[in-house]
Amino acid sequence: MLRVRCLRGGSRGAEAAHLIGAMLGRSVTGWVQKTFQSTSSAAAAQQHAAEEEPVTEPVQQECPVCSYNEWDPLEEVIVGRAENAHVPPFTVEVKANTYEKYWPFYQKHGGQSFPADHLKKAVDEIEEMCNILRHEGVVVKRPEPIDWSVEYKTPDFTSTGMYAAMPRDILMVVGNEIIEAPMAWRARFFEYRAYRPLIKEYFRKGAKWTTPPKPTMADDLYDQDYPIRTVEDRHMLAAQGKFVTTEHEPCFDAADFIRAGTDLFVQRSQVTNYMGIEWMRRHLAPDYKVHIISFKDPNPMHIDATFNIIGPGLVLSNPDRPCRQIDMFKKAGWTVVKPPTPLIPDDHPLWMSSKWLSMNVLMLDEKRVMVDANEDTIHKMFENLGIKTIKVNIRHANSLGGGFHCWTTDVRRRGILESYFH
């Protein structure tokens, strides 16, 4: 069995430090001997003391960042912020990722704050979620509050910001490495700024920190004539492998990947292109394998409300968006569970997502799951699986585009690197 633990700087870093220390120690000792060889007895005593100073290997400390999958015992997590959240401008990439009934909302409110009363309720819900996580023994970290109304301009576009609500979209932890996703929405170009203080803190304590190539997000990255008037259009285009993002340059959101030890699964979506997937595949090889999977989904964006791995060989698979490669999981001995139809009412606004946030759950360990307090049928599903439900209400926070998995990025889970997919 492959067993790897996260140590500060990694084993290669420790080996390098030991080698440099040993070489430096030999050099200093030789210089001391040559310089003081024929001096007085007092100098000889200094030489003797210098020669007896041991060269020791640095003490290896646990890295504060270490996570290999979605279900090992959760010890530390980043939870997003709803504060100051703004509606993104209604650009072509936003239009392709939202449903037609909400287009007037974007046309009216793009670049402005989300409705104040709704936003306040979302803020309160997430605060309560953080309190419950702490009660369950999890360390909670938060991004910096930022004014997302500020307009910014690059050589290629002008936009306002959006939010730092969904750390799962922008940050992925693989082992002791934090990967900062390049993103694909112009309104999210500078979203990383809210997380930089946290990332620098983790880096100083030994974590690896990687930022893939930042896309220019020039017009060539998007199909400006992408036809998406109806759901039928979306189904047809997705089946043909056509998306609003082109292959002009690499782009991806971290939430299009889901981890299972040495294997990561990813979908080509409206925000993740094949160049971005290939960048990740090369970057993580040879220790990890990246598998592309696809779904019958008219609006693919982020995998965790479609295919959510909740345990070793255990996955929630959305029955409305069947996985085209599901047989390979069954052949590998995995248990595929179809979650029940969500109970969220039709009149509740979901500006950026579908009702299937009900399956967008956060595993605290293999036997505990954080789940929507309103979804009674999925509670029963987990109980039948022998998993205790930690019920939390984030119904207003859902409206901003995410469930518990989206609203978090697990920084540290207690476990080792293993292979679960053969």
Coordinates of N, CA and C in Angstrom, one line a residue, residues 242-340:
K242 N -19.3 21.2 -27.2 CA -19.1 22.7 -27.4 C -19.4 23.4 -26.1
F243 N -18.6 24.4 -25.8 CA -18.7 25.1 -24.6 C -18.4 26.6 -24.8
V244 N -18.8 27.4 -23.9 CA -18.6 28.9 -24.1 C -17.1 29.2 -24.0
T245 N -16.3 28.5 -23.2 CA -14.9 28.7 -23.2 C -14.2 27.9 -24.4
T246 N -13.3 28.5 -25.0 CA -12.6 27.9 -26.1 C -11.3 27.3 -25.6
E247 N -10.4 26.8 -26.5 CA -9.1 26.3 -26.1 C -8.0 27.4 -26.4
H248 N -8.3 28.6 -26.3 CA -7.4 29.7 -26.6 C -6.2 29.7 -25.6
E249 N -6.5 29.4 -24.4 CA -5.5 29.3 -23.3 C -6.0 28.5 -22.2
P250 N -5.2 28.0 -21.3 CA -5.7 27.1 -20.2 C -6.6 27.9 -19.2
C251 N -7.7 27.3 -18.8 CA -8.5 27.8 -17.8 C -9.2 26.7 -17.0
F252 N -9.4 26.8 -15.8 CA -10.2 25.9 -15.0 C -10.6 26.4 -13.7
D253 N -11.7 26.0 -13.2 CA -12.1 26.2 -11.8 C -11.7 24.9 -11.0
A254 N -11.3 25.1 -9.8 CA -10.9 23.9 -9.0 C -12.1 23.0 -8.7
A255 N -13.3 23.5 -8.7 CA -14.5 22.8 -8.4 C -14.9 21.8 -9.5
D256 N -14.2 21.8 -10.6 CA -14.5 20.8 -11.6 C -13.7 19.5 -11.4
F257 N -12.8 19.5 -10.4 CA -12.1 18.3 -10.0 C -12.6 17.8 -8.7
I258 N -12.5 16.5 -8.5 CA -12.9 15.9 -7.3 C -11.8 14.8 -7.0
R259 N -11.4 14.6 -5.7 CA -10.2 13.8 -5.4 C -10.6 12.5 -4.7
A260 N -9.8 11.5 -5.1 CA -10.0 10.2 -4.4 C -8.6 9.6 -4.4
G261 N -7.7 10.1 -3.5 CA -6.4 9.6 -3.3 C -5.5 9.9 -4.5
T262 N -5.0 8.8 -5.1 CA -4.1 9.0 -6.2 C -4.8 9.3 -7.5
D263 N -6.1 9.3 -7.5 CA -6.9 9.6 -8.7 C -7.8 10.8 -8.5
L264 N -7.8 11.7 -9.5 CA -8.6 12.8 -9.5 C -9.5 12.7 -10.8
F265 N -10.8 13.1 -10.6 CA -11.7 13.1 -11.7 C -12.2 14.5 -12.0
V266 N -12.3 14.8 -13.3 CA -12.6 16.1 -13.8 C -13.5 16.1 -15.0
Q267 N -14.3 17.1 -15.1 CA -15.1 17.3 -16.3 C -14.7 18.5 -17.1
R268 N -14.9 18.4 -18.4 CA -14.8 19.6 -19.3 C -16.1 20.3 -19.1
S269 N -16.0 21.6 -18.8 CA -17.2 22.3 -18.5 C -17.2 23.7 -19.1
Q270 N -18.1 24.5 -18.8 CA -18.2 25.9 -19.3 C -17.0 26.7 -18.7
V271 N -16.4 26.3 -17.7 CA -15.3 27.1 -17.1 C -14.0 26.3 -17.0
T272 N -13.9 25.1 -17.4 CA -12.7 24.3 -17.4 C -12.5 23.7 -18.8
N273 N -11.4 24.1 -19.5 CA -11.2 23.6 -20.8 C -10.1 22.5 -20.8
Y274 N -9.9 21.8 -22.0 CA -9.0 20.7 -22.1 C -7.6 21.2 -21.8
M275 N -7.2 22.4 -22.2 CA -5.9 22.9 -21.9 C -5.6 23.0 -20.4
G276 N -6.6 23.4 -19.7 CA -6.5 23.5 -18.2 C -6.4 22.1 -17.6
I277 N -7.2 21.2 -18.1 CA -7.1 19.8 -17.6 C -5.7 19.2 -17.9
E278 N -5.2 19.5 -19.1 CA -3.9 18.9 -19.5 C -2.8 19.5 -18.6
W279 N -2.9 20.8 -18.3 CA -1.9 21.5 -17.4 C -1.9 20.7 -16.1
M280 N -3.1 20.5 -15.5 CA -3.2 19.8 -14.3 C -2.6 18.4 -14.4
R281 N -2.9 17.7 -15.4 CA -2.5 16.3 -15.6 C -0.9 16.2 -15.6
R282 N -0.3 17.1 -16.4 CA 1.2 17.1 -16.4 C 1.8 17.6 -15.1
H283 N 1.1 18.5 -14.4 CA 1.6 19.1 -13.2 C 1.6 18.0 -12.1
L284 N 0.5 17.2 -12.0 CA 0.4 16.2 -10.9 C 1.0 14.9 -11.2
A285 N 1.4 14.6 -12.5 CA 2.0 13.3 -12.8 C 3.4 13.3 -12.2
P286 N 4.0 12.1 -11.9 CA 3.4 10.8 -12.0 C 2.7 10.3 -10.8
D287 N 2.6 11.1 -9.7 CA 2.1 10.6 -8.5 C 0.6 10.5 -8.5
Y288 N -0.1 11.3 -9.4 CA -1.5 11.3 -9.4 C -2.0 11.1 -10.9
K289 N -3.1 10.5 -11.1 CA -3.7 10.4 -12.4 C -5.0 11.2 -12.4
V290 N -5.2 11.9 -13.6 CA -6.3 12.8 -13.8 C -7.2 12.1 -14.9
H291 N -8.4 11.8 -14.5 CA -9.4 11.1 -15.4 C -10.5 12.1 -15.8
I292 N -10.7 12.2 -17.1 CA -11.8 13.0 -17.6 C -13.1 12.1 -17.7
I293 N -14.1 12.6 -17.0 CA -15.4 12.0 -17.1 C -16.5 13.0 -17.6
S294 N -17.6 12.5 -18.1 CA -18.6 13.5 -18.6 C -20.0 13.0 -18.2
F295 N -20.9 13.9 -18.4 CA -22.3 13.7 -17.9 C -23.3 14.2 -18.9
K296 N -24.5 13.7 -18.8 CA -25.6 14.2 -19.6 C -26.1 15.5 -18.9
D297 N -25.4 16.6 -19.1 CA -25.7 17.8 -18.3 C -25.7 19.0 -19.3
P298 N -26.9 19.7 -19.4 CA -27.0 20.8 -20.3 C -26.2 22.0 -19.9
N299 N -25.7 22.1 -18.7 CA -25.0 23.2 -18.2 C -23.9 22.9 -17.3
P300 N -22.9 22.1 -17.8 CA -21.8 21.6 -16.9 C -20.9 22.8 -16.3
M301 N -20.9 22.9 -15.0 CA -20.1 23.8 -14.3 C -19.9 23.4 -12.9
H302 N -18.8 22.8 -12.5 CA -18.5 22.3 -11.2 C -19.1 20.9 -11.0
I303 N -18.3 20.0 -10.6 CA -18.6 18.6 -10.6 C -19.4 18.1 -9.4
D304 N -19.3 18.9 -8.3 CA -19.7 18.4 -7.0 C -21.2 18.4 -6.7
A305 N -22.0 18.9 -7.6 CA -23.5 18.7 -7.5 C -24.0 17.7 -8.5
T306 N -23.0 17.0 -9.1 CA -23.3 16.0 -10.2 C -22.7 14.7 -9.8
F307 N -21.5 14.7 -9.2 CA -20.7 13.5 -8.9 C -19.9 13.8 -7.7
N308 N -20.3 13.4 -6.6 CA -19.7 13.8 -5.3 C -19.2 12.5 -4.6
I309 N -17.9 12.3 -4.5 CA -17.3 11.2 -3.9 C -17.3 11.4 -2.4
I310 N -18.0 10.5 -1.6 CA -18.1 10.7 -0.2 C -17.5 9.7 0.7
G311 N -16.8 8.7 0.1 CA -16.1 7.7 0.9 C -15.2 6.9 -0.1
P312 N -14.4 6.0 0.5 CA -13.6 5.1 -0.4 C -14.5 4.2 -1.2
G313 N -14.5 4.4 -2.5 CA -15.4 3.6 -3.3 C -16.9 3.9 -3.2
L314 N -17.2 5.1 -2.7 CA -18.6 5.4 -2.5 C -18.9 6.8 -3.1
V315 N -19.8 6.9 -4.1 CA -20.1 8.2 -4.8 C -21.5 8.4 -4.9
L316 N -21.9 9.7 -4.8 CA -23.3 10.2 -5.1 C -23.3 10.6 -6.5
S317 N -24.2 10.0 -7.3 CA -24.2 10.3 -8.8 C -25.6 10.8 -9.1
N318 N -25.7 12.0 -9.6 CA -26.9 12.7 -9.9 C -27.7 12.0 -10.9
P319 N -29.0 11.5 -10.6 CA -29.8 10.8 -11.5 C -30.2 11.6 -12.7
D320 N -30.3 12.9 -12.6 CA -30.7 13.8 -13.7 C -29.5 14.0 -14.6
R321 N -28.3 13.8 -14.2 CA -27.1 14.0 -15.0 C -26.2 12.7 -15.0
P322 N -26.7 11.7 -15.6 CA -26.0 10.4 -15.5 C -24.6 10.5 -16.1
C323 N -23.7 9.8 -15.4 CA -22.3 9.8 -15.8 C -22.1 8.8 -17.0
R324 N -21.5 9.2 -18.0 CA -21.3 8.4 -19.2 C -20.3 7.3 -19.0
Q325 N -19.5 7.4 -18.0 CA -18.4 6.4 -17.7 C -18.7 5.7 -16.4
I326 N -19.9 5.6 -16.0 CA -20.3 5.0 -14.7 C -19.9 3.6 -14.6
D327 N -19.9 2.9 -15.7 CA -19.5 1.4 -15.7 C -18.1 1.2 -15.2
M328 N -17.2 2.1 -15.5 CA -15.8 1.9 -15.0 C -15.7 2.0 -13.5
F329 N -16.6 2.8 -12.9 CA -16.6 2.8 -11.4 C -17.2 1.5 -10.9
K330 N -18.3 1.1 -11.5 CA -18.9 -0.2 -11.0 C -17.9 -1.3 -11.2
K331 N -17.2 -1.4 -12.3 CA -16.2 -2.5 -12.5 C -15.1 -2.4 -11.5
A332 N -14.8 -1.2 -11.0 CA -13.8 -1.0 -10.0 C -14.3 -1.4 -8.6
G333 N -15.6 -1.8 -8.5 CA -16.1 -2.2 -7.2 C -16.7 -1.0 -6.4
W334 N -16.9 0.1 -7.0 CA -17.5 1.3 -6.3 C -19.0 1.1 -6.1
T335 N -19.5 1.7 -5.0 CA -20.9 1.7 -4.8 C -21.4 3.1 -5.3
V336 N -22.4 3.1 -6.2 CA -22.9 4.3 -6.8 C -24.3 4.5 -6.2
V337 N -24.5 5.6 -5.5 CA -25.7 6.0 -4.9 C -26.4 7.1 -5.6
K338 N -27.7 7.0 -5.9 CA -28.4 8.1 -6.6 C -29.2 8.8 -5.5
P339 N -28.9 10.1 -5.3 CA -29.6 10.8 -4.2 C -31.0 11.1 -4.6
P340 N -31.9 11.4 -3.6 CA -33.3 11.7 -3.9 C -33.5 13.0 -4.5

